[in-house]
Coordinates of C-alpha atoms in Angstrom, one line a residue:
Chain A
M1 CA 32.7 13.8 -27.1
F2 CA 29.2 14.7 -25.9
D3 CA 28.6 18.1 -24.4
Y4 CA 28.5 17.4 -20.7
K5 CA 27.3 20.9 -19.8
L6 CA 24.1 20.0 -21.6
L7 CA 23.9 16.6 -20.1
S8 CA 24.5 17.9 -16.6
A9 CA 21.7 20.3 -17.0
L10 CA 19.4 17.4 -18.0
A11 CA 20.6 15.4 -15.0
A12 CA 20.1 18.3 -12.6
V13 CA 16.6 19.0 -13.8
V14 CA 15.5 15.4 -13.3
E15 CA 17.4 14.9 -10.0
Q16 CA 16.3 18.1 -8.5
A17 CA 12.7 17.7 -9.8
G18 CA 12.5 21.1 -11.5
F19 CA 14.3 23.8 -13.5
E20 CA 14.4 26.2 -10.6
R21 CA 16.2 23.9 -8.2
A22 CA 18.4 22.6 -11.0
A23 CA 19.5 26.2 -11.7
H24 CA 20.2 26.7 -8.0
V25 CA 22.4 23.6 -7.8
L26 CA 24.2 24.4 -11.0
G27 CA 24.7 28.0 -10.1
L28 CA 23.0 29.2 -13.3
S29 CA 19.9 31.2 -14.1
Q30 CA 16.7 29.2 -14.8
S31 CA 16.7 30.5 -18.4
A32 CA 20.3 29.3 -18.9
V33 CA 19.2 25.8 -17.8
S34 CA 16.2 25.9 -20.0
Q35 CA 18.5 27.0 -22.9
R36 CA 20.8 24.1 -22.4
I37 CA 18.0 21.6 -22.4
K38 CA 16.6 23.1 -25.6
L39 CA 20.1 23.0 -27.2
L40 CA 20.4 19.4 -26.2
E41 CA 17.0 18.6 -27.8
A42 CA 17.9 20.5 -30.9
R43 CA 21.1 18.5 -31.3
I44 CA 19.6 15.1 -30.9
G45 CA 16.4 16.0 -32.7
Q46 CA 13.9 14.9 -30.1
P47 CA 12.6 15.9 -26.6
V48 CA 14.6 14.7 -23.6
L49 CA 12.1 15.9 -21.0
V50 CA 8.4 15.7 -20.5
R51 CA 7.5 19.2 -19.2
A52 CA 5.3 18.2 -16.3
T53 CA 5.6 18.9 -12.6
P54 CA 8.1 17.5 -11.9
P55 CA 9.8 17.1 -15.3
S56 CA 10.4 13.5 -16.2
P57 CA 12.8 12.2 -18.8
T58 CA 11.6 10.8 -22.1
D59 CA 13.0 7.4 -23.2
I60 CA 16.0 8.9 -24.9
G61 CA 16.3 11.3 -21.9
R62 CA 16.5 8.3 -19.6
R63 CA 19.3 6.8 -21.6
L64 CA 21.3 10.0 -21.6
L65 CA 20.8 10.2 -17.8
N66 CA 22.1 6.7 -17.4
H67 CA 25.0 7.6 -19.5
V68 CA 25.7 10.6 -17.3
Q69 CA 25.6 8.3 -14.2
Q70 CA 28.0 5.8 -15.8
V71 CA 30.4 8.6 -16.7
R72 CA 30.2 10.0 -13.1
L73 CA 31.0 6.5 -11.8
L74 CA 34.1 6.3 -14.1
E75 CA 35.1 9.9 -13.0
R76 CA 34.8 8.8 -9.5
D77 CA 37.3 6.0 -10.0
L78 CA 39.7 8.5 -11.5
Q79 CA 39.2 10.9 -8.6
S80 CA 40.4 8.3 -6.2
V81 CA 43.6 8.1 -8.2
V82 CA 43.9 11.8 -8.9
P83 CA 42.6 13.3 -5.6
A84 CA 43.3 16.8 -6.8
L85 CA 40.3 16.5 -9.2
D86 CA 38.0 15.6 -6.4
E87 CA 35.3 18.2 -5.9
G88 CA 34.6 17.2 -2.3
G89 CA 33.0 13.8 -2.5
I90 CA 29.7 14.2 -4.2
A91 CA 27.4 11.2 -3.7
E92 CA 27.1 9.0 -6.7
R93 CA 23.9 7.4 -8.0
L94 CA 23.3 3.9 -9.4
R95 CA 20.1 2.9 -11.1
I96 CA 19.2 -0.7 -10.3
A97 CA 16.3 -2.9 -11.3
L98 CA 15.2 -5.5 -8.8
N99 CA 12.3 -7.7 -7.9
A100 CA 9.7 -6.4 -5.3
D101 CA 10.3 -9.3 -2.9
S102 CA 14.0 -8.7 -2.6
L103 CA 13.4 -5.0 -2.0
A104 CA 10.8 -5.9 0.7
T105 CA 13.2 -8.2 2.5
W106 CA 17.0 -8.6 2.2
W107 CA 18.1 -5.8 -0.2
A108 CA 18.4 -2.9 2.3
P109 CA 20.0 -4.8 5.2
A110 CA 22.5 -6.2 2.7
V111 CA 23.5 -2.9 1.1
G112 CA 22.7 -0.3 3.8
D113 CA 26.2 0.0 5.3
F114 CA 27.8 -0.2 1.9
C115 CA 25.8 2.8 0.6
A116 CA 26.5 4.9 3.8
E117 CA 30.2 4.1 3.6
H118 CA 30.6 4.8 -0.1
R119 CA 28.1 7.7 -0.2
L120 CA 26.1 5.7 -2.8
L121 CA 22.6 6.8 -3.6
T122 CA 20.3 4.3 -5.4
D123 CA 17.6 4.8 -7.9
L124 CA 15.6 1.6 -7.6
V125 CA 13.2 0.3 -10.2
V126 CA 10.9 -2.6 -9.3
E127 CA 10.5 -4.9 -12.3
D128 CA 10.0 -8.5 -13.0
Q129 CA 13.0 -10.3 -14.3
D130 CA 12.4 -10.0 -18.0
V131 CA 11.8 -6.3 -18.0
G132 CA 14.8 -5.8 -15.7
L133 CA 17.0 -7.5 -18.4
K134 CA 15.4 -5.4 -21.1
R135 CA 16.3 -2.3 -19.1
M136 CA 19.9 -3.6 -18.9
R137 CA 20.0 -4.1 -22.7
A138 CA 18.6 -0.6 -23.2
G139 CA 21.3 0.9 -20.9
E140 CA 18.7 2.2 -18.6
V141 CA 20.0 0.6 -15.4
A142 CA 23.6 -0.1 -14.2
A143 CA 22.6 -3.5 -12.7
C144 CA 19.7 -5.7 -12.1
L145 CA 18.6 -8.6 -9.9
C146 CA 16.6 -11.3 -11.7
G147 CA 15.8 -14.9 -11.9
S148 CA 17.6 -15.8 -15.1
E149 CA 21.3 -16.4 -15.5
R150 CA 22.0 -15.3 -19.1
P151 CA 23.6 -11.9 -19.1
V152 CA 23.0 -9.3 -21.9
A153 CA 26.0 -8.4 -24.1
G154 CA 28.6 -6.4 -22.2
A155 CA 27.3 -7.6 -18.8
R156 CA 28.1 -10.3 -16.3
S157 CA 25.8 -12.3 -14.1
L158 CA 26.5 -13.8 -10.7
L159 CA 24.3 -16.2 -8.7
L160 CA 23.7 -14.7 -5.3
G161 CA 21.5 -17.5 -4.0
A162 CA 17.8 -18.3 -3.9
M163 CA 14.7 -16.9 -2.2
R164 CA 12.7 -19.6 -0.5
Y165 CA 8.9 -19.4 -0.9
R166 CA 6.3 -21.3 1.1
A167 CA 2.6 -21.6 0.5
L168 CA 0.8 -19.9 3.4
A169 CA -2.6 -18.9 4.5
S170 CA -4.3 -17.6 7.7
P171 CA -5.8 -20.0 10.2
A172 CA -9.3 -18.5 9.4
F173 CA -8.8 -19.1 5.7
I174 CA -7.7 -22.7 6.3
A175 CA -10.7 -23.3 8.6
R176 CA -13.1 -21.9 6.0
H177 CA -11.7 -23.6 2.9
F178 CA -10.1 -26.8 4.2
P179 CA -12.4 -28.1 6.9
H180 CA -11.4 -31.7 5.8
G181 CA -7.7 -31.0 5.4
V182 CA -5.6 -29.3 2.7
T183 CA -6.0 -31.4 -0.5
A184 CA -4.8 -30.4 -3.9
Q185 CA -8.3 -30.3 -5.3
A186 CA -9.6 -28.1 -2.4
L187 CA -6.6 -25.8 -2.9
A188 CA -7.4 -25.4 -6.6
R189 CA -10.9 -24.4 -5.7
S190 CA -10.0 -21.7 -3.1
P191 CA -8.9 -18.2 -3.9
A192 CA -5.2 -17.7 -4.4
L193 CA -3.1 -14.5 -4.4
V194 CA -1.1 -13.8 -7.5
F195 CA 1.4 -10.9 -7.7
G196 CA 0.9 -10.1 -11.3
P197 CA 0.5 -11.7 -14.8
D198 CA 4.2 -12.9 -14.7
D199 CA 3.9 -14.6 -11.4
F200 CA 3.6 -18.4 -11.9
L201 CA 4.7 -19.5 -8.5
Q202 CA 1.1 -20.5 -7.5
H203 CA 0.7 -22.3 -10.8
R204 CA 4.0 -24.2 -10.2
Y205 CA 2.9 -25.1 -6.7
L206 CA -0.4 -26.5 -7.8
A207 CA 1.3 -28.2 -10.8
S208 CA 3.7 -29.9 -8.3
L209 CA 0.6 -31.3 -6.6
G210 CA -0.8 -32.6 -9.9
V211 CA -3.3 -29.8 -10.5
E212 CA -3.4 -28.1 -13.9
G213 CA -5.7 -25.4 -15.1
G214 CA -6.9 -22.0 -13.9
F215 CA -7.9 -21.0 -10.4
E216 CA -9.7 -18.1 -8.7
H217 CA -7.2 -15.4 -7.6
H218 CA -6.8 -11.9 -6.5
L219 CA -4.1 -9.9 -8.2
C220 CA -1.9 -7.9 -5.8
P221 CA 1.2 -6.3 -7.3
S222 CA 2.7 -5.4 -3.9
S223 CA 5.0 -7.5 -1.8
E224 CA 3.7 -6.1 1.5
G225 CA 0.1 -6.0 0.3
F226 CA 0.4 -9.7 -0.5
I227 CA 1.3 -10.5 3.1
R228 CA -1.5 -8.3 4.5
M229 CA -4.0 -10.0 2.2
T230 CA -2.8 -13.4 3.2
E231 CA -3.1 -12.4 6.9
S232 CA -6.6 -11.1 6.3
G233 CA -7.7 -14.4 4.9
M234 CA -8.3 -13.2 1.4
G235 CA -6.3 -16.0 -0.2
W236 CA -3.4 -18.4 0.0
G237 CA -0.1 -17.6 -1.7
L238 CA 3.5 -18.3 -2.0
V239 CA 5.4 -15.9 0.3
P240 CA 9.1 -15.4 0.8
E241 CA 10.0 -17.2 4.1
L242 CA 12.3 -14.2 5.0
Q243 CA 9.3 -11.9 5.1
V244 CA 7.1 -13.8 7.5
Q245 CA 9.3 -15.3 10.1
E246 CA 7.3 -13.5 12.8
Q247 CA 3.9 -14.5 11.4
L248 CA 5.0 -18.1 11.2
A249 CA 6.3 -18.1 14.8
S250 CA 3.1 -16.5 16.1
G251 CA 0.8 -18.7 14.1
K252 CA -0.7 -15.7 12.3
L253 CA 0.2 -17.5 9.0
V254 CA 0.4 -21.3 8.6
E255 CA 2.0 -23.4 6.0
L256 CA -0.5 -25.3 3.9
L257 CA 1.5 -28.4 3.3
S258 CA 4.4 -28.9 5.6
D259 CA 7.9 -28.6 4.1
R260 CA 7.0 -27.9 0.5
C261 CA 9.0 -24.9 -0.6
I262 CA 9.9 -23.4 -4.0
D263 CA 13.4 -21.8 -4.3
V264 CA 13.7 -19.0 -6.8
P265 CA 17.3 -18.2 -7.9
L266 CA 18.5 -14.6 -7.9
Y267 CA 21.3 -13.5 -10.3
W268 CA 23.0 -10.1 -10.1
H269 CA 23.6 -8.7 -13.6
H270 CA 26.0 -5.8 -13.9
W271 CA 27.9 -4.0 -16.6
R272 CA 31.4 -5.3 -17.1
N273 CA 32.8 -1.7 -17.4
G274 CA 30.5 -0.1 -14.9
G275 CA 33.3 1.4 -12.8
Q276 CA 34.9 0.6 -9.6
L277 CA 31.9 1.4 -7.3
L278 CA 29.7 -1.1 -9.2
T279 CA 32.5 -3.7 -9.0
Q280 CA 32.8 -3.1 -5.2
L281 CA 29.0 -3.3 -4.8
T282 CA 29.1 -6.6 -6.7
D283 CA 31.8 -8.0 -4.5
H284 CA 29.9 -6.8 -1.5
L285 CA 26.7 -8.6 -2.6
A286 CA 28.6 -11.8 -3.4
K287 CA 30.0 -11.7 0.2
K288 CA 26.8 -10.7 2.0
A289 CA 23.8 -12.2 0.2
G290 CA 24.3 -15.6 1.7
Q291 CA 23.1 -14.3 5.0
W292 CA 19.6 -14.0 3.6
L293 CA 19.4 -16.2 0.6
V294 CA 19.6 -20.0 0.5
P295 CA 22.1 -21.9 -1.7
L296 CA 20.4 -23.0 -4.9
A297 CA 20.0 -26.8 -5.0
A298 CA 21.0 -28.6 -8.2
Q299 CA 17.8 -28.9 -10.3
Chain B
M1 CA -25.5 -5.1 -28.0
F2 CA -21.9 -6.4 -28.0
D3 CA -21.3 -10.1 -28.6
Y4 CA -20.6 -11.4 -25.1
K5 CA -19.5 -14.8 -26.4
L6 CA -16.5 -13.0 -27.9
L7 CA -15.9 -10.9 -24.8
S8 CA -16.2 -13.8 -22.5
A9 CA -13.5 -15.6 -24.5
L10 CA -11.2 -12.6 -24.1
A11 CA -11.9 -12.5 -20.4
A12 CA -11.2 -16.2 -20.0
V13 CA -7.9 -16.1 -21.9
V14 CA -6.7 -13.2 -19.7
E15 CA -8.1 -14.5 -16.4
Q16 CA -6.9 -18.0 -17.0
A17 CA -3.5 -16.8 -18.4
G18 CA -3.7 -18.9 -21.6
F19 CA -5.8 -20.2 -24.4
E20 CA -5.7 -23.8 -23.2
R21 CA -7.0 -23.1 -19.8
A22 CA -9.6 -20.6 -21.1
A23 CA -10.9 -23.4 -23.5
H24 CA -11.1 -25.7 -20.5
V25 CA -13.1 -23.3 -18.4
L26 CA -15.4 -22.3 -21.2
G27 CA -15.9 -25.9 -22.3
L28 CA -14.7 -25.2 -25.8
S29 CA -11.8 -26.4 -28.0
Q30 CA -8.7 -24.2 -28.0
S31 CA -9.2 -23.4 -31.7
A32 CA -12.8 -22.2 -30.9
V33 CA -11.5 -19.8 -28.3
S34 CA -8.8 -18.6 -30.7
Q35 CA -11.5 -18.1 -33.4
R36 CA -13.6 -16.0 -31.1
I37 CA -10.7 -13.8 -30.2
K38 CA -9.8 -13.3 -33.9
L39 CA -13.4 -12.5 -34.7
L40 CA -13.5 -9.9 -31.9
E41 CA -10.3 -8.3 -33.3
A42 CA -11.7 -8.3 -36.8
R43 CA -14.9 -6.6 -35.6
I44 CA -13.1 -3.8 -33.7
G45 CA -10.3 -3.6 -36.2
Q46 CA -7.4 -3.9 -33.8
P47 CA -5.7 -6.5 -31.6
V48 CA -7.1 -7.1 -28.1
L49 CA -4.4 -9.5 -26.9
V50 CA -0.6 -9.4 -26.9
R51 CA 0.2 -13.1 -27.8
A52 CA 2.9 -13.6 -25.1
T53 CA 3.1 -16.2 -22.4
P54 CA 0.8 -15.5 -20.7
P55 CA -1.3 -13.4 -23.1
S56 CA -1.9 -9.9 -21.9
P57 CA -4.6 -7.5 -23.0
T58 CA -3.8 -4.5 -25.2
D59 CA -5.2 -1.1 -24.2
I60 CA -8.4 -1.6 -26.0
G61 CA -8.5 -5.2 -24.7
R62 CA -8.2 -3.9 -21.1
R63 CA -11.1 -1.6 -21.6
L64 CA -13.2 -4.4 -23.0
L65 CA -12.3 -6.5 -19.9
N66 CA -13.3 -3.8 -17.6
H67 CA -16.6 -3.6 -19.4
V68 CA -17.1 -7.4 -19.0
Q69 CA -16.4 -7.0 -15.3
Q70 CA -18.9 -4.2 -15.0
V71 CA -21.5 -6.2 -16.9
R72 CA -20.9 -9.2 -14.6
L73 CA -21.4 -6.9 -11.6
L74 CA -24.8 -5.7 -13.0
E75 CA -25.8 -9.3 -13.8
R76 CA -24.9 -10.2 -10.3
D77 CA -27.4 -7.6 -8.9
L78 CA -30.1 -9.1 -11.1
Q79 CA -29.3 -12.6 -10.0
S80 CA -30.1 -11.8 -6.4
V81 CA -33.5 -10.5 -7.6
V82 CA -34.0 -13.4 -10.1
P83 CA -32.3 -16.3 -8.3
A84 CA -33.3 -18.8 -11.0
L85 CA -30.8 -17.1 -13.3
D86 CA -28.0 -17.7 -10.8
E87 CA -25.4 -20.1 -12.1
G88 CA -24.1 -21.1 -8.7
G89 CA -22.4 -18.1 -7.3
I90 CA -19.4 -17.4 -9.5
A91 CA -16.9 -15.1 -7.7
E92 CA -16.9 -11.6 -9.1
R93 CA -13.8 -9.4 -9.9
L94 CA -13.3 -5.7 -9.3
R95 CA -10.3 -3.9 -10.7
I96 CA -9.2 -1.2 -8.2
A97 CA -6.3 1.3 -8.3
L98 CA -4.8 2.3 -5.0
N99 CA -1.7 3.8 -3.5
A100 CA 1.1 1.5 -2.4
D101 CA 1.0 2.6 1.2
S102 CA -2.7 1.8 1.7
L103 CA -2.1 -1.7 0.2
A104 CA 0.9 -2.2 2.5
T105 CA -1.1 -1.3 5.6
W106 CA -4.9 -1.0 6.1
W107 CA -6.5 -2.1 2.8
A108 CA -6.5 -5.9 3.4
P109 CA -7.6 -5.9 7.0
A110 CA -10.4 -3.5 6.0
V111 CA -11.8 -5.5 3.1
G112 CA -10.7 -9.1 3.9
D113 CA -13.9 -10.2 5.5
F114 CA -16.0 -8.4 2.9
C115 CA -14.3 -10.2 0.0
A116 CA -14.6 -13.6 1.7
E117 CA -18.3 -13.0 2.5
H118 CA -19.3 -11.7 -0.9
R119 CA -16.9 -13.9 -2.9
L120 CA -15.2 -10.8 -4.4
L121 CA -11.9 -11.2 -6.1
T122 CA -9.8 -8.0 -6.6
D123 CA -7.4 -7.0 -9.4
L124 CA -5.3 -4.4 -7.6
V125 CA -3.3 -1.8 -9.5
V126 CA -0.8 0.2 -7.6
E127 CA -0.7 3.8 -8.9
D128 CA -0.1 7.2 -7.7
Q129 CA -3.2 9.3 -7.4
D130 CA -3.2 11.1 -10.7
V131 CA -2.7 7.9 -12.7
G132 CA -5.4 6.3 -10.7
L133 CA -7.9 8.9 -11.7
K134 CA -6.8 8.7 -15.4
R135 CA -7.5 5.0 -15.2
M136 CA -11.0 5.8 -13.8
R137 CA -11.6 8.2 -16.7
A138 CA -10.5 5.5 -19.2
G139 CA -12.9 3.0 -17.6
E140 CA -10.0 0.7 -16.8
V141 CA -10.8 0.4 -13.1
A142 CA -14.1 0.3 -11.2
A143 CA -12.8 2.3 -8.3
C144 CA -9.7 4.0 -7.0
L145 CA -8.2 5.3 -3.8
C146 CA -6.4 8.6 -4.2
G147 CA -5.5 11.9 -2.6
S148 CA -7.6 14.3 -4.6
E149 CA -11.3 14.9 -4.0
R150 CA -12.6 15.8 -7.4
P151 CA -14.3 12.8 -9.1
V152 CA -14.2 12.1 -12.9
A153 CA -17.5 12.4 -14.8
G154 CA -19.9 9.6 -13.8
A155 CA -18.1 8.8 -10.6
R156 CA -18.5 9.8 -6.9
S157 CA -15.8 10.5 -4.4
L158 CA -15.9 9.9 -0.6
L159 CA -13.4 11.0 2.0
L160 CA -12.3 7.9 4.0
G161 CA -9.9 9.7 6.3
A162 CA -6.1 10.5 6.2
M163 CA -2.9 8.5 6.5
R164 CA -0.5 10.0 9.0
Y165 CA 3.1 10.2 8.0
R166 CA 6.1 10.8 10.3
A167 CA 9.7 11.6 9.4
L168 CA 11.7 8.7 10.7
A169 CA 15.3 7.4 10.6
S170 CA 17.3 4.7 12.3
P171 CA 19.3 5.5 15.5
A172 CA 22.5 4.8 13.6
F173 CA 21.5 7.2 10.8
I174 CA 20.7 9.9 13.4
A175 CA 24.0 9.3 15.2
R176 CA 26.0 9.6 11.9
H177 CA 24.2 12.6 10.4
F178 CA 23.0 14.6 13.4
P179 CA 25.7 14.4 16.1
H180 CA 24.7 17.9 17.2
G181 CA 20.9 17.4 17.0
V182 CA 18.4 17.3 14.2
T183 CA 18.4 20.8 12.5
A184 CA 16.7 21.7 9.3
Q185 CA 20.0 22.4 7.6
A186 CA 21.5 19.1 8.7
L187 CA 18.4 17.3 7.5
A188 CA 18.6 18.9 4.1
R189 CA 22.2 17.7 3.8
S190 CA 21.6 14.1 4.7
P191 CA 20.3 11.5 2.3
A192 CA 16.5 11.2 2.1
L193 CA 14.3 8.4 0.8
V194 CA 11.8 9.3 -1.9
F195 CA 9.2 6.8 -3.2
G196 CA 9.2 8.1 -6.8
P197 CA 9.1 11.3 -8.9
D198 CA 5.6 12.1 -7.7
D199 CA 6.4 11.8 -4.0
F200 CA 6.8 15.3 -2.5
L201 CA 6.2 14.4 1.1
Q202 CA 9.9 14.9 2.0
H203 CA 9.9 18.2 0.1
R204 CA 6.9 19.3 2.0
Y205 CA 8.4 18.3 5.3
L206 CA 11.6 20.3 4.6
A207 CA 9.6 23.2 3.3
S208 CA 7.6 23.2 6.6
L209 CA 11.0 23.7 8.3
G210 CA 11.9 26.6 6.0
V211 CA 14.3 24.6 3.7
E212 CA 13.8 25.0 -0.1
G213 CA 15.8 23.3 -2.9
G214 CA 17.0 19.9 -3.8
F215 CA 18.5 17.3 -1.5
E216 CA 20.3 14.0 -1.9
H217 CA 18.0 11.0 -2.0
H218 CA 17.5 7.4 -2.9
L219 CA 14.5 6.5 -5.1
C220 CA 12.6 3.5 -3.7
P221 CA 9.2 2.7 -5.3
S222 CA 8.3 0.1 -2.7
S223 CA 6.4 0.7 0.5
E224 CA 8.1 -2.2 2.3
G225 CA 11.5 -1.4 0.7
F226 CA 11.1 2.1 2.0
I227 CA 10.9 0.8 5.6
R228 CA 13.7 -1.7 5.2
M229 CA 15.9 1.2 3.8
T230 CA 15.0 3.4 6.7
E231 CA 15.8 0.7 9.2
S232 CA 19.1 0.0 7.4
G233 CA 20.2 3.6 7.9
M234 CA 20.2 4.4 4.2
G235 CA 18.2 7.6 4.6
W236 CA 15.4 9.4 6.4
G237 CA 11.9 9.4 5.1
L238 CA 8.2 10.0 5.7
V239 CA 6.6 6.8 6.7
P240 CA 3.0 5.9 7.4
E241 CA 2.6 5.7 11.2
L242 CA 0.4 2.6 10.7
Q243 CA 3.3 0.7 9.1
V244 CA 5.9 1.1 11.8
Q245 CA 4.2 0.9 15.2
E246 CA 6.4 -1.9 16.2
Q247 CA 9.6 -0.3 15.0
L248 CA 8.7 2.9 16.9
A249 CA 7.9 1.0 20.1
S250 CA 11.2 -1.0 19.9
G251 CA 13.3 2.1 19.1
K252 CA 14.4 0.5 15.7
L253 CA 13.1 3.7 14.1
V254 CA 13.0 7.2 15.7
E255 CA 11.1 10.3 14.9
L256 CA 13.4 13.1 13.8
L257 CA 11.5 16.0 15.2
S258 CA 8.9 15.0 17.8
D259 CA 5.2 15.4 16.9
R260 CA 5.5 16.8 13.4
C261 CA 3.3 14.7 11.1
I262 CA 1.9 15.1 7.7
D263 CA -1.7 13.8 7.1
V264 CA -2.5 12.8 3.5
P265 CA -6.2 12.5 2.7
L266 CA -7.6 9.4 1.0
Y267 CA -10.7 9.6 -1.2
W268 CA -12.5 6.6 -2.5
H269 CA -13.6 7.2 -6.1
H270 CA -16.2 4.8 -7.6
W271 CA -18.6 4.6 -10.5
R272 CA -22.1 5.8 -9.8
N273 CA -23.6 2.9 -11.7
G274 CA -21.0 0.3 -10.8
G275 CA -23.5 -2.2 -9.5
Q276 CA -24.7 -3.3 -6.0
L277 CA -21.4 -5.0 -5.0
L278 CA -19.4 -1.8 -5.6
T279 CA -22.0 0.2 -3.6
Q280 CA -21.8 -2.4 -0.8
L281 CA -18.0 -2.2 -0.8
T282 CA -18.2 1.6 -0.7
D283 CA -20.5 1.5 2.3
H284 CA -18.3 -1.1 4.0
L285 CA -15.2 1.1 3.5
A286 CA -17.1 4.2 4.8
K287 CA -17.9 2.3 7.9
K288 CA -14.5 0.6 8.5
A289 CA -11.7 2.9 7.2
G290 CA -11.9 5.0 10.4
Q291 CA -10.3 2.1 12.3
W292 CA -7.0 2.8 10.5
L293 CA -7.2 6.3 9.1
V294 CA -7.3 9.5 11.1
P295 CA -9.9 12.2 10.6
L296 CA -8.7 14.9 8.2
A297 CA -8.1 18.2 10.1
A298 CA -9.5 21.3 8.4
Q299 CA -6.7 22.8 6.4

């Protein structure tokens, strides 16, 4: 077995953002915490912490942390069976990778009550889908939300539904760039908004209109920034319908071509043996996500 | 002088997200583009592109790209003096690092008209302040928005104002965690929301109330996700006042302790010789930012 005294010291230093606070929480002296970290590093032969303010885990440190979180989840399951072992209901943490648009829209309303009820704290990591799955494979996250179905070894995936995107722009942008109506060619010549190098929604939209090739675009890796830039007439872009209901109702944003949406599927990937809390969260999402996501049409 | 045929090929492949489209834009065959990239790599002795779909620049590739952008900006200045050289007003790009909360709130309304008028496209990078300045130093961005005043060598900094943050929570969260009123001790025992490891606003707020030490928290590296999680009762957190005016008016979010804000200064760092467009953008920001930011009180 690993030495969990050492691993707990690592977890405390990262979670408390410093040696002093970690010592306080663990009821140890600061030098005792420091000794435990050094011993851990000596055993595994490489550093687990970057000594910055605050200290951050190295790659191997992050894997150890995730392991500690997984073990805590498993312990938690046992505690509900053997209540005498319960130390008073310490909140648990789950590290979860998800896409920015989910976090900006339906994620919190879907899981808020669950987290409060189960005293679950979340470490959220915003990643595009491929990186999210890589983090699953490396054991850095307990679960991830992404667009591809295929789970990594040891994990399961579950289709929660799809996010619906519509191509929108501000009335001023439309007046400036499409005085003679929105045509595919005019669209290809006006500046678009692109979330990042892995965002091909705008390409797909143009391709569906028969336009191939590059186009002028701003890069904006922020879900909320994307909306603000669309509202400010900086470009057109594909935006989650969920996020702009108010702007569509008020006419602040307008659909470029009516009723032409792109649905992006969202799969929930989770470890098969991730403990009861992860299983409960999975069941909860399966039940709730349909309130915000649309059913995925057969493609 | 560098060989700008090679550098333009690199820029086209990255900006067009592929060799085929780059070739199309440059009016070359795909193999000619490929040859130019290989020649560039042979000259500098290391790869400039990661051959993925889409191709992404390596670190050195990114620096070369930024250099190309800077040169284009300088060329643009010259074109306005020597109009005969003008190739028809190609849109220019500026790569800018900024904090997530600015991008989620005032950035786009402040620069939208400027970008449209000057045909400026922006590559935005979301970074916390220290990383933003590192990217300035490495020449990876033309400008950055950050919380510290001191410019890197060759750059200037300009105080634009401050973002005002207030500690907010949902009425349900307040009812659950503070049945006997919001006290510093009760606050320290209820889950907080923290943006990331470099976000110490919540620590500062607790410290201002005399509370030291760690506290339970969710990590949520998304400006919009932060608001959604606050609204969903997952935690309390310091939120930009600009971003939640509607929620404060409707009572969806409530201030924990009345009239206790934290003002975070925002400095605009830009290269001294970044070209006329960057200077114009700087002047524009200096004039406009006060519509959204508050004056920084003497500390």
